[in-house]
XYZ file of C-alpha atoms in Angstrom:
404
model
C 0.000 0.000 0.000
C 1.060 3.506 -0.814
C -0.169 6.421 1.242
C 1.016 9.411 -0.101
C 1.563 12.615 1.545
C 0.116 15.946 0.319
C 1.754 17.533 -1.557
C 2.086 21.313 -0.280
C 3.978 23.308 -1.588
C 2.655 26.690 -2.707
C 4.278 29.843 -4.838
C 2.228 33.076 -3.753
C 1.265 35.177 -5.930
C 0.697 38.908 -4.782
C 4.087 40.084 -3.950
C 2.263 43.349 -2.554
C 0.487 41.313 -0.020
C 3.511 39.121 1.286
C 6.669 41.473 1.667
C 10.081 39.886 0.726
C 11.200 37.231 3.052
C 14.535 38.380 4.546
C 13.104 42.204 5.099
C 9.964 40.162 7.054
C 12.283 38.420 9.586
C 12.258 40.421 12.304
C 14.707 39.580 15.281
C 13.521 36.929 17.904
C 15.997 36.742 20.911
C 16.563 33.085 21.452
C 19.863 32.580 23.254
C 20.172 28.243 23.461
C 18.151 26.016 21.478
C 14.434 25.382 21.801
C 12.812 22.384 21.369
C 9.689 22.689 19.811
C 6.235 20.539 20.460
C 6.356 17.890 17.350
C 5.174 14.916 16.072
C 6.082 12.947 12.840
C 3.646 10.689 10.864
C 3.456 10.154 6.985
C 6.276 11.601 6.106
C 5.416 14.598 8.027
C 6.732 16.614 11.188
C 3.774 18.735 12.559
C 4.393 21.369 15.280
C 1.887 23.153 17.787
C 1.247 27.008 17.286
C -1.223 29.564 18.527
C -2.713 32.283 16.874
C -3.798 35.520 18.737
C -3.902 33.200 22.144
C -5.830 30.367 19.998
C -5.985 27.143 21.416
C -3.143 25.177 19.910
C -3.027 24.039 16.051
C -0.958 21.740 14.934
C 0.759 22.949 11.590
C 3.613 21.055 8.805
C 6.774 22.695 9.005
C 7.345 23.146 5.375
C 10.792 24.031 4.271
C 8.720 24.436 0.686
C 6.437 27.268 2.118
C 8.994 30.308 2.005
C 7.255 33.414 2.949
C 7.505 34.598 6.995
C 3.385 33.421 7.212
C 1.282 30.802 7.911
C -1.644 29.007 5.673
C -4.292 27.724 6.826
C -6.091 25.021 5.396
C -9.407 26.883 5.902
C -11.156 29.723 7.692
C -12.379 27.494 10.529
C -10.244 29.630 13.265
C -10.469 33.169 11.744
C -14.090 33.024 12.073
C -14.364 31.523 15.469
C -11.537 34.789 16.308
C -13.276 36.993 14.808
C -10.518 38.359 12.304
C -11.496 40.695 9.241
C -9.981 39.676 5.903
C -7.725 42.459 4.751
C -7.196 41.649 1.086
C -7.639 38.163 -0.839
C -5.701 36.760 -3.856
C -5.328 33.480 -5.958
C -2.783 30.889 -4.331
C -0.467 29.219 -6.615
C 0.147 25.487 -5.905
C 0.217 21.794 -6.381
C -2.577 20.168 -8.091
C -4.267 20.099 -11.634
C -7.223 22.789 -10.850
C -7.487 26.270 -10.190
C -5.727 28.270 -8.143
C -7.952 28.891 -4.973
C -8.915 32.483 -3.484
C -7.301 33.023 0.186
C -8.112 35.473 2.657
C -5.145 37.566 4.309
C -5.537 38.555 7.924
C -2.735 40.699 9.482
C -1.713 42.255 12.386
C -1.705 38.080 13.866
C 0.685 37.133 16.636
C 2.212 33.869 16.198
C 3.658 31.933 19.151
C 5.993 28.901 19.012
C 7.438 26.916 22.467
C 6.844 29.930 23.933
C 8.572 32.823 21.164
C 6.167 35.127 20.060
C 5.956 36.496 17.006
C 3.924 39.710 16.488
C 2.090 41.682 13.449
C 2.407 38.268 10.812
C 0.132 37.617 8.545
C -2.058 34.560 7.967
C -3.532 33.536 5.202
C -6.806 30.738 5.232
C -8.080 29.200 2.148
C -11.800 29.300 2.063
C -13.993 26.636 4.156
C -14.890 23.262 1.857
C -11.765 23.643 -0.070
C -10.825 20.796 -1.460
C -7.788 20.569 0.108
C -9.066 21.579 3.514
C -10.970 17.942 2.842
C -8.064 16.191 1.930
C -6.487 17.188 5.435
C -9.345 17.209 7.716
C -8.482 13.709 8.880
C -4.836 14.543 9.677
C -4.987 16.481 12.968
C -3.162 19.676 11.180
C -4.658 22.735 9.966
C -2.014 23.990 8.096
C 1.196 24.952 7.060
C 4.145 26.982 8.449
C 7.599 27.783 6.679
C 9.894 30.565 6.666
C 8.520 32.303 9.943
C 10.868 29.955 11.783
C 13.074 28.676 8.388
C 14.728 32.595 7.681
C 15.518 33.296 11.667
C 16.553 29.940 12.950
C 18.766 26.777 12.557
C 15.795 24.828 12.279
C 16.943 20.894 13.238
C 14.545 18.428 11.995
C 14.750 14.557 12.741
C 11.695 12.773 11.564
C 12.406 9.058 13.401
C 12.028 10.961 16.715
C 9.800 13.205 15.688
C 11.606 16.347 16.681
C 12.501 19.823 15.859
C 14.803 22.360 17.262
C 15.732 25.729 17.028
C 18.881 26.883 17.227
C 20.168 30.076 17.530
C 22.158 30.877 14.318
C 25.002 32.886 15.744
C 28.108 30.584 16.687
C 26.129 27.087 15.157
C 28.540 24.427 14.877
C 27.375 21.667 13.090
C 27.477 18.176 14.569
C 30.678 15.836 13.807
C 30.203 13.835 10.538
C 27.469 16.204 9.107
C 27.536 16.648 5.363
C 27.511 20.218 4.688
C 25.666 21.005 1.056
C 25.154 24.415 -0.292
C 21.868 25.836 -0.716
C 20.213 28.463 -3.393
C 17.494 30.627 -2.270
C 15.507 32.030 -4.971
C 14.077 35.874 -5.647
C 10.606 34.406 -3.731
C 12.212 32.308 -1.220
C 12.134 29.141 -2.777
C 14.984 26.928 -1.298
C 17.444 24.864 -4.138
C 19.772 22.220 -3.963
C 21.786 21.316 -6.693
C 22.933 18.246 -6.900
C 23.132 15.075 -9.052
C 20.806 11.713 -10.159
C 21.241 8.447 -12.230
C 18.097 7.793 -13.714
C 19.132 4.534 -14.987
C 22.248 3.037 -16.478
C 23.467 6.272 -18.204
C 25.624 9.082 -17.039
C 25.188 11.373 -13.792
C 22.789 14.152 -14.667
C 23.246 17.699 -12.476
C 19.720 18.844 -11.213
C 18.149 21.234 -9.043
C 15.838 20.722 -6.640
C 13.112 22.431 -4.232
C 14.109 20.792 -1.065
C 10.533 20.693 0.358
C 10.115 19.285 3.547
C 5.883 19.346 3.152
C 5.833 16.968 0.367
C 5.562 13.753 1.565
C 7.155 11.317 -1.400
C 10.928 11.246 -1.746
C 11.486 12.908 -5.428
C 9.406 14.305 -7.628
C 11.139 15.508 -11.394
C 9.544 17.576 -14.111
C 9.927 15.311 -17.413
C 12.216 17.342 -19.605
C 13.373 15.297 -22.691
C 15.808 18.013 -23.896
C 17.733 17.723 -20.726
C 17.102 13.712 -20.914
C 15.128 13.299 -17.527
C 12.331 11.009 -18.105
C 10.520 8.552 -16.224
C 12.155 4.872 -16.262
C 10.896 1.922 -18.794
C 9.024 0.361 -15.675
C 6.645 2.777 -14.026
C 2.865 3.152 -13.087
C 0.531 5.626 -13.685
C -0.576 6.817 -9.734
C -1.844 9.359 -7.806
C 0.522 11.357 -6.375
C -1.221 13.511 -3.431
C -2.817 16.615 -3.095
C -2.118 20.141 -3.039
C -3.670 23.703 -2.424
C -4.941 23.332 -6.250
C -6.392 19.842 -6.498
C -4.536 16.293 -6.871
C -2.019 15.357 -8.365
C -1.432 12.366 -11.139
C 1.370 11.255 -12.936
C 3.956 8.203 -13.107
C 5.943 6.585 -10.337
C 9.327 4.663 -11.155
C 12.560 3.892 -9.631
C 15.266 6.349 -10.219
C 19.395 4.392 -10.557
C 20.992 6.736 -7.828
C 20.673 9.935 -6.195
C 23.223 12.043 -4.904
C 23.610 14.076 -1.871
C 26.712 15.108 -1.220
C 28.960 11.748 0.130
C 25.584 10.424 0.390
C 24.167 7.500 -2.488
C 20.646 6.748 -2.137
C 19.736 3.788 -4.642
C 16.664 2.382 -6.256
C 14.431 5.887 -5.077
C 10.601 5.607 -5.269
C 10.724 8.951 -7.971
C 6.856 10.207 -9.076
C 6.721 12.347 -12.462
C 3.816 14.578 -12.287
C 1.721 15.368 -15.269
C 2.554 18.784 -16.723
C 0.812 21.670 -15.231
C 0.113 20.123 -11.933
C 3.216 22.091 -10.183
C 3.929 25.689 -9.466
C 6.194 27.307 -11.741
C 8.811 28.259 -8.794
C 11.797 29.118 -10.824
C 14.285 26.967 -12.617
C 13.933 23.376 -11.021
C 14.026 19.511 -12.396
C 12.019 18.924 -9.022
C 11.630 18.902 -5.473
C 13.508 16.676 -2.677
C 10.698 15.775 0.016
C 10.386 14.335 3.158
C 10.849 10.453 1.972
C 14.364 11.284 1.654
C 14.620 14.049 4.237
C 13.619 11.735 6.701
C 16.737 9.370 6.459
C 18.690 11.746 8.212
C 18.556 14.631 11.172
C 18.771 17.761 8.628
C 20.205 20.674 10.000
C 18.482 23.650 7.997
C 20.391 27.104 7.784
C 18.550 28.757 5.382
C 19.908 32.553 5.786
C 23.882 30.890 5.740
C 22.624 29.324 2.522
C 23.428 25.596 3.936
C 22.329 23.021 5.156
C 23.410 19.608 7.127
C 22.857 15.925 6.284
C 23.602 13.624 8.887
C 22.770 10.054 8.777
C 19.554 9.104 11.422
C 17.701 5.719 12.222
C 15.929 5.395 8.792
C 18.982 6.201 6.431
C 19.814 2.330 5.362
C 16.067 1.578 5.286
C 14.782 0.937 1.237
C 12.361 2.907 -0.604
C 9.486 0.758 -0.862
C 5.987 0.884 -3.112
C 2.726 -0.095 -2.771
C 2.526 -4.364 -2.259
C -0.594 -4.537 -2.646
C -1.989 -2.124 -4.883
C -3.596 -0.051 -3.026
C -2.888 3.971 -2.744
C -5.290 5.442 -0.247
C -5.219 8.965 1.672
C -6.478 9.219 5.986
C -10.057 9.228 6.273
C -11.721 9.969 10.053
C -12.922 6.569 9.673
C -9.586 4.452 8.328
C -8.038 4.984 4.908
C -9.696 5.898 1.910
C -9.222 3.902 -1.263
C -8.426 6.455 -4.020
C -6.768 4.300 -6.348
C -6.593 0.275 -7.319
C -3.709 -0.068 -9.211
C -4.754 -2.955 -12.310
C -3.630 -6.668 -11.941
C -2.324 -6.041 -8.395
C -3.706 -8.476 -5.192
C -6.169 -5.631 -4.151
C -7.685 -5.527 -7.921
C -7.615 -9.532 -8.111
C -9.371 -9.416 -4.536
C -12.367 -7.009 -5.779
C -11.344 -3.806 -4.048
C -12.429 -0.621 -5.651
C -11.889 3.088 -5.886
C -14.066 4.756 -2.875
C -13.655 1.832 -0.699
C -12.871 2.506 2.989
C -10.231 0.213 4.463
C -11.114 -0.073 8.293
C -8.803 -2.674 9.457
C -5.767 -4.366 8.958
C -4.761 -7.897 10.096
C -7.439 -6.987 12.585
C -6.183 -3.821 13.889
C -8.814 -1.092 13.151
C -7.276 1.521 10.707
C -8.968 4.771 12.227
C -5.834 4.594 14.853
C -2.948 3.369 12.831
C -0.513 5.776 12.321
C 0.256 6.220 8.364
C 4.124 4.929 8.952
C 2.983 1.742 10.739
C 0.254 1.409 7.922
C 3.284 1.749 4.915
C 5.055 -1.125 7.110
C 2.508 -3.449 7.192
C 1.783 -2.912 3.692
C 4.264 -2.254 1.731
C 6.316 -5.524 2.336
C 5.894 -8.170 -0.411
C 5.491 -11.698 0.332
C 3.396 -11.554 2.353
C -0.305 -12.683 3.581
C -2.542 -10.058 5.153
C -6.086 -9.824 6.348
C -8.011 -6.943 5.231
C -10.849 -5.726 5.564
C -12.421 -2.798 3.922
C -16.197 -1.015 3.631
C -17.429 -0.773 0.164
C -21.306 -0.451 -1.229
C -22.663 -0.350 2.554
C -21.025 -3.635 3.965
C -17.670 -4.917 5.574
C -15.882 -7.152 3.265
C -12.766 -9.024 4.751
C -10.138 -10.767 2.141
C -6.425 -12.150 1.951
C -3.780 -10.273 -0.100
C -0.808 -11.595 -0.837
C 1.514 -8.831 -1.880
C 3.689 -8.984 -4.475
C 6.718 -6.226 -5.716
C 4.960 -4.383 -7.903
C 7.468 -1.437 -8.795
């Protein structure tokens, strides 16, 4: 099984309504590092904010999202504070449909473990967005980026779900960290160049969004001039979801990618269709959180670096759906949104819109997403499934097979 992340990254589009990064980061004494209130699940790390005193939220740190604000998946908390919109504006993002309408409050103090940040502005896409029902399952409400990304040494490690914030004067790096350059572009966008081995030919330079919101591992724009192009062997999937819609495309298995000292081989790699990311600059693609989350990443975005060094996860293989299935968190258990063909799940009757509710008899609605990939992504297997579909609980036996 496959659950893929959302896909979140976002390109605003009103420079007069979001001022230029750097200018917006506004001194916050911090004199040691902080450790921030996080959790990690699916190939995200979530961490608890309030707004204006707000109960806590629970928002993705996105490395992707660059401007000094915070989005909100939808308007759910500016109407219960009573905020007045001052200005709206289309939202540039992932997906294949339009580009929503959000609603800019300002004047907003943010607080994180305790920092405060005051006059930011937060933006809230509109209530029944599409996305906002994507992520209503999740336990976050939205996304937060270069508020703490421009100030900070942000220190992320995903296998124990924890973030830090160091101050940036005087950071040493830990012992055995790979330091690799970073590009930060006119909007904020972060870049890594680097270089990939798609299959048996040559080393090809690329540069990537390293965006610590998405949730696959690699994502490239097919570009046959520059001779990136999905593998022989792929599958057409869907990919996630993003501020615009979802996402579709092919997944294959990209040779080798490079990261400073650092080989990762045989990489789960989705091509999107064209059109369903935001034009962000010159990229081939964006680096997200399946590879991220192999190490603790040190993130020193003003210094133009950052630090890989190797965590818990960083020998474990990039693994695919076994048995077919790609699904996204429902409140109830998993939502079927694709059935790849020929695969266990297809042979065993499953359909698109099905509801999977348990899993070798452990109820889905309170599986985390990683332990979920683990059970289900192994081939060779035999599970027990059982899934809702047409009004009625149906239980079967996959046996899960490699499929990519």
């Amino acid at each position: 099984m496959a659950v893929f992340g959302k896909v979140l990254q976002w390109a605003v589009l009103a420079a007069a309504v979001i001022s230029a990064p750097w200018a917006a980061a506004s001194p916050v004494a911090l004199q040691q590092p902080i450790e921030v209130p996080a959790q990690a699940d699916g190939n995200k790390i979530s961490v608890q904010i309030q707004l204006d005193g707000s109960d806590p939220i629970w928002v993705v740190l996105d490395s992707g999202a660059p401007p000094p604000i915070v989005l909100l998946s939808d308007d759910r908390l500016p109407r219960e504070m009573g905020w007045t919109s001052t200005a709206q504006f289309p939202l540039g993002g992932a997906g294949s449909g339009p580009r929503p309408m959000v609603d800019v409050f300002a004047g907003v103090s943010v607080k994180v473990a305790g920092l405060e940040f005051p006059d930011q502005r937060v933006l809230a896409l509109p209530q029944g967005n599409s996305f906002a029902s994507h992520t209503a399952a999740t336990g976050w409400e939205g996304v937060i980026g270069g508020l703490l990304f421009n100030r900070f040494v942000v220190e992320q490690d995903y296998a124990r779900g924890r973030i830090v914030l160091h101050p940036r004067d005087g950071f040493q790096a830990p012992q055995g960290a790979t330091e690799l350059p970073l590009a930060v572009g006119p909007a904020g966008h972060v870049f890594v160049d680097t270089q990939l081995r798609l299959q048996e030919g040559p080393l090809k330079p690329v540069r990537l969004v390293v965006d610590s919101g998405a949730g696959h591992a690699l994502s490239l724009q097919s570009d046959e001039e520059q001779g990136i192009l999905p593998p022989e062997k792929t599958v057409e999937a869907y990919l996630g979801s993003g501020v615009s819609g979802e996402l579709h495309g092919k997944v294959g298995r990209l040779s080798e990618l490079h990261l400073g000292e650092h080989v990762l081989r045989d990489v789960v790699t989705s091509f999107p269709e064209a059109g369903n990311m935001p034009n962000v600059g010159r990229r081939n693609g964006n680096l997200g959180m399946g590879v991220l989350r192999r190490f603790v990443v040190y993130f020193d975005i003003p210094g133009r670096r950052m630090f890989l060094l190797p965590g818990t996860d960083y020998r474990e293989p990039f693994e695919f759906t076994a048995t077919g299935l790609l699904v996204r968190r429902h409140s109830d258990g998993y939502e079927v949104v694709q059935v790849l063909d020929g695969s266990p799940a297809a042979q065993a009757g499953i359909t698109k819109g099905a509801l999977l509710t348990a899993v070798d008899g452990q109820a889905t609605s309170s599986m985390r997403q990683d332990d979920l990939n683990d059970a289900m992504r192994q081939p060779n297997t035999t599970l027990s499934v059982t899934f809702r579909q047409d009004g009625r609980e149906q239980p079967v036996t996959l046996t899960t097979r490699k499929i990519l």
